[in-house]
GROMACS .gro file of C-alpha atoms in nm:
model
  389
    1GLY     CA    1   1.506  -4.571   1.846
    2ALA     CA    2   1.329  -4.896   1.753
    3GLU     CA    3   1.303  -4.788   1.390
    4GLY     CA    4   1.679  -4.747   1.364
    5GLY     CA    5   1.721  -5.096   1.511
    6ALA     CA    6   1.487  -5.245   1.254
    7ASN     CA    7   1.681  -5.080   0.973
    8THR     CA    8   2.021  -5.211   1.075
    9GLU     CA    9   1.892  -5.568   1.054
   10ALA     CA   10   1.760  -5.536   0.701
   11PRO     CA   11   1.981  -5.353   0.449
   12ALA     CA   12   1.709  -5.401   0.186
   13LYS     CA   13   1.474  -5.190   0.394
   14LYS     CA   14   1.740  -4.926   0.424
   15LYS     CA   15   1.777  -4.902   0.047
   16LYS     CA   16   1.403  -4.863   0.000
   17LYS     CA   17   1.407  -4.580   0.247
   18ARG     CA   18   1.680  -4.403   0.051
   19LYS     CA   19   1.483  -4.431  -0.271
   20LYS     CA   20   1.185  -4.275  -0.103
   21LYS     CA   21   1.404  -3.977  -0.011
   22ASN     CA   22   1.484  -3.916  -0.378
   23ASN     CA   23   1.114  -3.883  -0.452
   24ALA     CA   24   1.083  -3.631  -0.171
   25LYS     CA   25   1.051  -3.261  -0.248
   26PRO     CA   26   1.361  -3.092  -0.392
   27VAL     CA   27   1.612  -2.916  -0.167
   28GLN     CA   28   1.723  -2.556  -0.225
   29THR     CA   29   2.055  -2.515  -0.403
   30ASP     CA   30   2.339  -2.282  -0.309
   31PRO     CA   31   2.316  -2.024  -0.461
   32PRO     CA   32   1.934  -2.053  -0.468
   33THR     CA   33   1.797  -2.148  -0.811
   34ILE     CA   34   1.472  -2.326  -0.716
   35ALA     CA   35   1.148  -2.132  -0.679
   36ILE     CA   36   0.986  -2.154  -0.335
   37GLY     CA   37   0.663  -2.270  -0.502
   38ASP     CA   38   0.850  -2.571  -0.641
   39LEU     CA   39   1.007  -2.652  -0.303
   40PHE     CA   40   0.661  -2.672  -0.142
   41PRO     CA   41   0.439  -2.818  -0.414
   42ASP     CA   42   0.159  -2.886  -0.161
   43GLY     CA   43   0.136  -2.512  -0.092
   44ASN     CA   44   0.210  -2.556   0.278
   45PHE     CA   45   0.472  -2.289   0.322
   46PRO     CA   46   0.648  -2.247   0.658
   47GLU     CA   47   0.458  -2.027   0.899
   48GLY     CA   48   0.632  -1.739   1.072
   49GLU     CA   49   0.677  -1.691   1.446
   50ILE     CA   50   0.346  -1.744   1.625
   51CYS     CA   51   0.275  -1.514   1.921
   52GLN     CA   52  -0.033  -1.544   2.138
   53TYR     CA   53  -0.226  -1.226   2.204
   54ARG     CA   54  -0.212  -1.092   2.556
   55ASP     CA   55  -0.461  -1.002   2.828
   56ASP     CA   56  -0.810  -0.934   2.686
   57ASN     CA   57  -0.734  -1.121   2.363
   58LEU     CA   58  -0.570  -1.431   2.511
   59TRP     CA   59  -0.892  -1.630   2.457
   60ARG     CA   60  -0.858  -1.603   2.078
   61PHE     CA   61  -0.585  -1.869   2.060
   62SER     CA   62  -0.817  -2.153   2.161
   63SER     CA   63  -1.149  -2.011   2.039
   64GLN     CA   64  -1.327  -2.236   1.785
   65GLU     CA   65  -1.495  -1.936   1.630
   66MET     CA   66  -1.160  -1.763   1.576
   67LYS     CA   67  -1.010  -2.081   1.435
   68MET     CA   68  -1.292  -2.089   1.178
   69LYS     CA   69  -1.216  -1.726   1.095
   70ASP     CA   70  -0.849  -1.822   1.052
   71TYR     CA   71  -0.951  -2.068   0.779
   72ALA     CA   72  -1.110  -1.790   0.576
   73PHE     CA   73  -0.774  -1.618   0.599
   74GLU     CA   74  -0.584  -1.914   0.459
   75GLU     CA   75  -0.527  -1.792   0.103
   76ALA     CA   76  -0.384  -1.455   0.206
   77LEU     CA   77  -0.160  -1.631   0.459
   78ARG     CA   78  -0.039  -1.884   0.205
   79ASP     CA   79   0.061  -1.607  -0.036
   80ALA     CA   80   0.232  -1.404   0.236
   81ARG     CA   81   0.420  -1.707   0.369
   82GLN     CA   82   0.546  -1.799   0.024
   83ALA     CA   83   0.674  -1.443  -0.023
   84ALA     CA   84   0.832  -1.457   0.324
   85GLU     CA   85   1.012  -1.784   0.253
   86ALA     CA   86   1.151  -1.627  -0.064
   87HIS     CA   87   1.264  -1.327   0.141
   88ARG     CA   88   1.441  -1.546   0.397
   89THR     CA   89   1.612  -1.747   0.123
   90VAL     CA   90   1.735  -1.438  -0.060
   91ARG     CA   91   1.862  -1.254   0.247
   92GLN     CA   92   2.046  -1.562   0.376
   93TYR     CA   93   2.217  -1.579   0.035
   94VAL     CA   94   2.303  -1.207   0.043
   95GLN     CA   95   2.441  -1.233   0.396
   96SER     CA   96   2.681  -1.502   0.273
   97TRP     CA   97   2.861  -1.275   0.023
   98ILE     CA   98   2.794  -0.907   0.092
   99LYS     CA   99   3.123  -0.735   0.171
  100PRO     CA  100   3.313  -0.408   0.135
  101GLY     CA  101   3.444  -0.341  -0.217
  102LEU     CA  102   3.126  -0.441  -0.401
  103THR     CA  103   2.933  -0.167  -0.580
  104MET     CA  104   2.579  -0.099  -0.463
  105THR     CA  105   2.463  -0.182  -0.817
  106GLU     CA  106   2.630  -0.525  -0.802
  107ILE     CA  107   2.473  -0.594  -0.462
  108CYS     CA  108   2.123  -0.492  -0.572
  109GLU     CA  109   2.132  -0.675  -0.905
  110LYS     CA  110   2.261  -0.997  -0.749
  111LEU     CA  111   1.995  -0.975  -0.477
  112GLU     CA  112   1.716  -0.896  -0.723
  113ASP     CA  113   1.817  -1.177  -0.963
  114CYS     CA  114   1.794  -1.427  -0.676
  115SER     CA  115   1.465  -1.273  -0.563
  116ARG     CA  116   1.313  -1.302  -0.911
  117THR     CA  117   1.411  -1.671  -0.922
  118THR     CA  118   1.289  -1.774  -0.576
  119ILE     CA  119   0.960  -1.583  -0.603
  120LYS     CA  120   0.917  -1.715  -0.962
  121GLU     CA  121   0.849  -1.370  -1.102
  122ASN     CA  122   0.532  -1.367  -1.311
  123GLY     CA  123   0.388  -1.033  -1.420
  124LEU     CA  124   0.187  -0.877  -1.139
  125GLN     CA  125   0.106  -1.217  -0.983
  126ALA     CA  126   0.447  -1.270  -0.825
  127GLY     CA  127   0.761  -1.063  -0.804
  128LEU     CA  128   0.957  -0.790  -0.633
  129ALA     CA  129   0.736  -0.559  -0.428
  130PHE     CA  130   0.967  -0.256  -0.436
  131PRO     CA  131   1.326  -0.164  -0.527
  132THR     CA  132   1.611  -0.288  -0.310
  133GLY     CA  133   1.692  -0.014  -0.062
  134CYS     CA  134   2.061  -0.007   0.032
  135SER     CA  135   2.075   0.331   0.207
  136ILE     CA  136   2.416   0.411   0.355
  137ASN     CA  137   2.515   0.593   0.676
  138HIS     CA  138   2.322   0.923   0.715
  139CYS     CA  139   2.081   0.813   0.443
  140ALA     CA  140   1.811   0.613   0.622
  141ALA     CA  141   1.577   0.503   0.342
  142HIS     CA  142   1.472   0.510  -0.024
  143TYR     CA  143   1.816   0.493  -0.183
  144THR     CA  144   1.884   0.240  -0.455
  145PRO     CA  145   2.151   0.302  -0.720
  146ASN     CA  146   2.034   0.470  -1.039
  147PRO     CA  147   2.187   0.360  -1.372
  148GLY     CA  148   2.553   0.462  -1.379
  149ASP     CA  149   2.591   0.491  -0.998
  150LYS     CA  150   2.942   0.370  -0.907
  151THR     CA  151   2.907   0.390  -0.526
  152VAL     CA  152   3.111   0.120  -0.349
  153LEU     CA  153   3.025  -0.033  -0.010
  154GLN     CA  154   3.297   0.051   0.246
  155TYR     CA  155   3.416  -0.125   0.561
  156ASP     CA  156   3.297   0.166   0.780
  157ASP     CA  157   2.952   0.191   0.619
  158VAL     CA  158   2.620   0.115   0.787
  159CYS     CA  159   2.391  -0.012   0.512
  160LYS     CA  160   2.019  -0.083   0.543
  161ILE     CA  161   1.911  -0.364   0.307
  162ASP     CA  162   1.536  -0.322   0.263
  163PHE     CA  163   1.371  -0.534  -0.006
  164GLY     CA  164   1.025  -0.673  -0.067
  165THR     CA  165   0.865  -0.976  -0.228
  166HIS     CA  166   0.501  -1.043  -0.308
  167ILE     CA  167   0.262  -1.315  -0.423
  168ASN     CA  168  -0.068  -1.182  -0.561
  169GLY     CA  169   0.007  -0.844  -0.406
  170ARG     CA  170   0.064  -0.983  -0.054
  171ILE     CA  171   0.378  -0.788   0.028
  172ILE     CA  172   0.657  -0.888   0.264
  173ASP     CA  173   0.840  -0.571   0.371
  174CYS     CA  174   1.143  -0.667   0.575
  175ALA     CA  175   1.486  -0.515   0.634
  176TRP     CA  176   1.808  -0.546   0.829
  177THR     CA  177   2.129  -0.347   0.871
  178VAL     CA  178   2.465  -0.461   0.732
  179HIS     CA  179   2.782  -0.339   0.903
  180PHE     CA  180   3.139  -0.469   0.924
  181ASN     CA  181   3.295  -0.252   1.194
  182PRO     CA  182   3.189  -0.376   1.542
  183ARG     CA  183   3.182  -0.018   1.672
  184TYR     CA  184   2.831   0.009   1.525
  185ASP     CA  185   2.700  -0.295   1.715
  186PRO     CA  186   2.508  -0.088   1.975
  187LEU     CA  187   2.338   0.120   1.702
  188VAL     CA  188   2.228  -0.188   1.509
  189ASN     CA  189   2.124  -0.367   1.829
  190ALA     CA  190   1.915  -0.065   1.930
  191ALA     CA  191   1.708  -0.084   1.611
  192LYS     CA  192   1.675  -0.461   1.647
  193ALA     CA  193   1.556  -0.440   2.008
  194ALA     CA  194   1.322  -0.150   1.931
  195THR     CA  195   1.161  -0.336   1.639
  196ASN     CA  196   1.117  -0.646   1.854
  197MET     CA  197   0.951  -0.432   2.120
  198GLY     CA  198   0.717  -0.291   1.855
  199ILE     CA  199   0.630  -0.643   1.744
  200LYS     CA  200   0.572  -0.747   2.107
  201CYS     CA  201   0.336  -0.453   2.170
  202ALA     CA  202   0.144  -0.498   1.844
  203GLY     CA  203  -0.188  -0.684   1.856
  204ILE     CA  204  -0.561  -0.656   1.804
  205ASP     CA  205  -0.686  -0.342   1.989
  206ALA     CA  206  -0.328  -0.225   2.057
  207ARG     CA  207  -0.305   0.154   2.033
  208LEU     CA  208  -0.053   0.287   1.781
  209ASN     CA  209   0.066   0.569   2.008
  210GLU     CA  210   0.146   0.327   2.291
  211ILE     CA  211   0.352   0.110   2.054
  212GLY     CA  212   0.549   0.419   1.950
  213GLU     CA  213   0.619   0.513   2.309
  214ALA     CA  214   0.745   0.163   2.396
  215ILE     CA  215   0.969   0.159   2.086
  216GLN     CA  216   1.123   0.495   2.175
  217GLU     CA  217   1.199   0.388   2.531
  218VAL     CA  218   1.394   0.085   2.410
  219MET     CA  219   1.578   0.267   2.129
  220GLU     CA  220   1.692   0.552   2.352
  221SER     CA  221   1.828   0.315   2.619
  222TYR     CA  222   2.122   0.246   2.384
  223GLU     CA  223   2.429   0.456   2.327
  224VAL     CA  224   2.713   0.421   2.080
  225GLU     CA  225   3.069   0.550   2.104
  226LEU     CA  226   3.223   0.681   1.781
  227ASP     CA  227   3.569   0.840   1.775
  228GLY     CA  228   3.567   0.900   2.150
  229LYS     CA  229   3.225   1.066   2.152
  230ASN     CA  230   2.910   0.909   2.302
  231TYR     CA  231   2.579   0.934   2.117
  232GLN     CA  232   2.245   0.835   2.261
  233VAL     CA  233   2.063   0.649   1.984
  234LYS     CA  234   1.761   0.851   1.869
  235CYS     CA  235   1.448   0.731   1.694
  236ILE     CA  236   1.407   0.900   1.356
  237ARG     CA  237   1.081   1.068   1.445
  238ASN     CA  238   0.940   1.119   1.094
  239LEU     CA  239   0.986   0.758   0.985
  240ASN     CA  240   0.741   0.488   1.089
  241GLY     CA  241   0.586   0.148   1.038
  242HIS     CA  242   0.267   0.115   0.835
  243SER     CA  243  -0.029  -0.105   0.752
  244ILE     CA  244  -0.005  -0.303   0.426
  245GLU     CA  245  -0.282  -0.405   0.186
  246PRO     CA  246  -0.270  -0.600  -0.142
  247TYR     CA  247  -0.052  -0.407  -0.391
  248LYS     CA  248  -0.049  -0.114  -0.147
  249ILE     CA  249   0.269  -0.089   0.058
  250HIS     CA  250   0.151   0.209   0.269
  251ALA     CA  251  -0.214   0.139   0.337
  252GLY     CA  252  -0.309   0.432   0.560
  253LYS     CA  253  -0.226   0.351   0.922
  254THR     CA  254   0.113   0.452   1.058
  255VAL     CA  255   0.299   0.292   1.350
  256PRO     CA  256   0.503   0.572   1.509
  257ILE     CA  257   0.844   0.509   1.663
  258ILE     CA  258   0.816   0.795   1.913
  259LYS     CA  259   0.556   0.888   2.175
  260GLY     CA  260   0.270   1.124   2.102
  261GLY     CA  261   0.098   0.964   1.803
  262GLU     CA  262  -0.273   0.902   1.758
  263ALA     CA  263  -0.457   0.653   1.979
  264ILE     CA  264  -0.584   0.454   1.680
  265LYS     CA  265  -0.625   0.081   1.736
  266MET     CA  266  -0.484  -0.208   1.535
  267GLU     CA  267  -0.759  -0.441   1.410
  268GLU     CA  268  -0.810  -0.808   1.333
  269GLY     CA  269  -0.693  -0.914   0.989
  270GLU     CA  270  -0.450  -0.630   0.934
  271PHE     CA  271  -0.097  -0.669   0.798
  272TYR     CA  272   0.170  -0.432   0.931
  273ALA     CA  273   0.532  -0.352   0.859
  274ILE     CA  274   0.685  -0.289   1.201
  275GLU     CA  275   1.006  -0.097   1.140
  276THR     CA  276   1.228   0.127   1.349
  277PHE     CA  277   1.520   0.353   1.265
  278GLY     CA  278   1.793   0.458   1.507
  279SER     CA  279   2.027   0.750   1.443
  280THR     CA  280   2.337   0.915   1.587
  281GLY     CA  281   2.224   1.240   1.421
  282LYS     CA  282   1.924   1.466   1.471
  283GLY     CA  283   1.667   1.186   1.453
  284LEU     CA  284   1.493   1.365   1.168
  285VAL     CA  285   1.513   1.298   0.794
  286HIS     CA  286   1.454   1.521   0.493
  287ASP     CA  287   1.444   1.464   0.117
  288ASP     CA  288   1.776   1.442  -0.064
  289VAL     CA  289   1.844   1.487  -0.436
  290ASP     CA  290   1.875   1.225  -0.711
  291CYS     CA  291   1.551   1.032  -0.668
  292SER     CA  292   1.543   0.660  -0.753
  293HIS     CA  293   1.211   0.539  -0.607
  294TYR     CA  294   0.872   0.598  -0.771
  295MET     CA  295   0.523   0.458  -0.731
  296LYS     CA  296   0.196   0.506  -0.909
  297ASN     CA  297  -0.070   0.686  -0.705
  298PHE     CA  298  -0.295   0.402  -0.581
  299ASP     CA  299  -0.616   0.606  -0.595
  300ILE     CA  300  -0.563   0.790  -0.923
  301GLY     CA  301  -0.842   0.760  -1.176
  302HIS     CA  302  -0.807   0.817  -1.550
  303VAL     CA  303  -0.600   1.124  -1.629
  304PRO     CA  304  -0.579   1.237  -1.992
  305ILE     CA  305  -0.218   1.254  -2.111
  306ARG     CA  306  -0.129   1.453  -2.422
  307ILE     CA  307   0.241   1.369  -2.445
  308ASN     CA  308   0.298   1.039  -2.627
  309ARG     CA  309   0.620   0.949  -2.447
  310ALA     CA  310   0.448   0.989  -2.110
  311LYS     CA  311   0.154   0.783  -2.231
  312GLY     CA  312   0.390   0.506  -2.341
  313LEU     CA  313   0.581   0.514  -2.013
  314LEU     CA  314   0.257   0.490  -1.814
  315ASN     CA  315   0.158   0.184  -2.018
  316THR     CA  316   0.492   0.025  -1.924
  317ILE     CA  317   0.444   0.116  -1.557
  318ASN     CA  318   0.089  -0.023  -1.553
  319ARG     CA  319   0.200  -0.346  -1.718
  320GLN     CA  320   0.524  -0.401  -1.523
  321PHE     CA  321   0.458  -0.254  -1.178
  322GLY     CA  322   0.091  -0.162  -1.138
  323THR     CA  323   0.072   0.021  -0.804
  324LEU     CA  324   0.394  -0.138  -0.671
  325ALA     CA  325   0.703   0.081  -0.630
  326PHE     CA  326   0.975   0.082  -0.895
  327CYS     CA  327   1.308   0.250  -0.973
  328LYS     CA  328   1.491   0.390  -1.274
  329ARG     CA  329   1.702   0.073  -1.310
  330TRP     CA  330   1.381  -0.127  -1.346
  331VAL     CA  331   1.234   0.117  -1.600
  332GLU     CA  332   1.546   0.069  -1.814
  333ARG     CA  333   1.531  -0.306  -1.761
  334ALA     CA  334   1.175  -0.295  -1.902
  335GLY     CA  335   1.320  -0.153  -2.224
  336GLU     CA  336   1.246   0.219  -2.181
  337THR     CA  337   1.501   0.474  -2.303
  338LYS     CA  338   1.496   0.856  -2.284
  339TYR     CA  339   1.217   0.836  -2.027
  340LEU     CA  340   1.326   1.103  -1.777
  341LEU     CA  341   1.107   1.388  -1.907
  342ALA     CA  342   0.812   1.151  -1.944
  343LEU     CA  343   0.859   1.033  -1.585
  344LYS     CA  344   0.877   1.393  -1.462
  345HIS     CA  345   0.557   1.468  -1.654
  346LEU     CA  346   0.374   1.175  -1.486
  347CYS     CA  347   0.494   1.306  -1.148
  348ASP     CA  348   0.379   1.660  -1.230
  349LEU     CA  349   0.035   1.524  -1.320
  350GLY     CA  350   0.015   1.339  -0.987
  351ILE     CA  351  -0.018   1.001  -1.158
  352VAL     CA  352   0.319   0.889  -1.021
  353ASN     CA  353   0.473   0.998  -0.690
  354ASP     CA  354   0.847   1.031  -0.638
  355TYR     CA  355   1.008   0.911  -0.314
  356PRO     CA  356   1.352   1.072  -0.283
  357PRO     CA  357   1.623   0.938  -0.052
  358LEU     CA  358   1.559   1.030   0.313
  359VAL     CA  359   1.864   1.163   0.496
  360ASP     CA  360   1.956   1.274   0.847
  361GLN     CA  361   2.249   1.514   0.897
  362LYS     CA  362   2.564   1.439   0.702
  363GLY     CA  363   2.826   1.243   0.897
  364CYS     CA  364   2.578   1.058   1.119
  365TYR     CA  365   2.483   0.691   1.104
  366THR     CA  366   2.140   0.529   1.086
  367ALA     CA  367   2.024   0.169   1.138
  368GLN     CA  368   1.696  -0.009   1.059
  369MET     CA  369   1.521  -0.334   1.141
  370GLU     CA  370   1.184  -0.433   0.995
  371HIS     CA  371   0.941  -0.726   0.991
  372THR     CA  372   0.598  -0.789   0.843
  373ILE     CA  373   0.334  -0.917   1.085
  374VAL     CA  374  -0.029  -1.019   1.045
  375LEU     CA  375  -0.298  -0.997   1.312
  376ARG     CA  376  -0.475  -1.327   1.257
  377PRO     CA  377  -0.805  -1.390   1.438
  378THR     CA  378  -0.631  -1.645   1.664
  379CYS     CA  379  -0.278  -1.510   1.700
  380LYS     CA  380  -0.015  -1.267   1.582
  381GLU     CA  381   0.220  -1.411   1.318
  382VAL     CA  382   0.559  -1.252   1.249
  383ILE     CA  383   0.558  -1.380   0.892
  384SER     CA  384   0.906  -1.264   0.793
  385ARG     CA  385   1.086  -1.389   1.106
  386GLY     CA  386   1.389  -1.606   1.029
  387GLU     CA  387   1.684  -1.769   1.202
  388ASP     CA  388   1.891  -1.458   1.124
  389TYR     CA  389   1.659  -1.196   1.279
   0.00000   0.00000   0.00000
């Protein structure tokens, strides 16, 4: 253009321009070492995918009143977008090196180290929202390695990487499925298409049961051939999406992934994790042994504790995690030793809840895709959307 023409005439001008670039904001390194907050010092973090509402809510996009309401929403959005940019940065990094032969512990620790850096971990103000799920094959959710776990990722595994970031309790809950053998493509694509359908159907006044029905129709239109046998992909009927509130990952509303749920409506201002799970098994999960995930009961008041070790552990949990989920690796990282009985005691008292791994039948495969969305007054924003998914 004309500007380019002007520059070629005057090398001096060109030099000035270069200098200006050096004063510009820093660029992310590879591997990522710069906090997202430092990359966007003005606090204008990238927005997610913007989707207009449909039909009866189409007017919201250009409504002055709704735009004013959007302004009041700005702080929550800024925090969520910062957490989402950290999530995108971390997962892009993980996608560049994750491969068969690595232990699940190596994968999770490398991911979490990068996550702590990009989110600029700071007490309960900024950090990891829950442990890195890396559930394999028939295990659909809530597996992360415990200390001493030597499990190795295999070429034929289907692994769901589900991790969360937060700023001031604004949680980004977002997941994808890692696989190396192309035979699983239809299974992974089913979950991806089903989640995107759920996102498409979500909106102010959308009924949760109708979203579930639309998700199921898409998921079950896929089939996968494994060892000469065809499997119709099933929705895992007792797993679902959920509303999210500050420091509260499951805030009370569930987004089913099958038909027949309740006709409850989504409302303005709500955050949701829209997630779907496809399976070649029964399409039903149950608790497995060897729990790794724990979370303090959000609504628990003061409970008197007589056992000193349990009291000490609760102090650590309150200080390190608050009401955010945690795992045994993180308890050890916080300096606790010989904590297992104390942890069991806190669970028995109902102060802490355990969330064991959720498994379908052995030998089957499960896939997941998940995004966090927010129902802004003017539009629906898929905050965690990235170039990858």
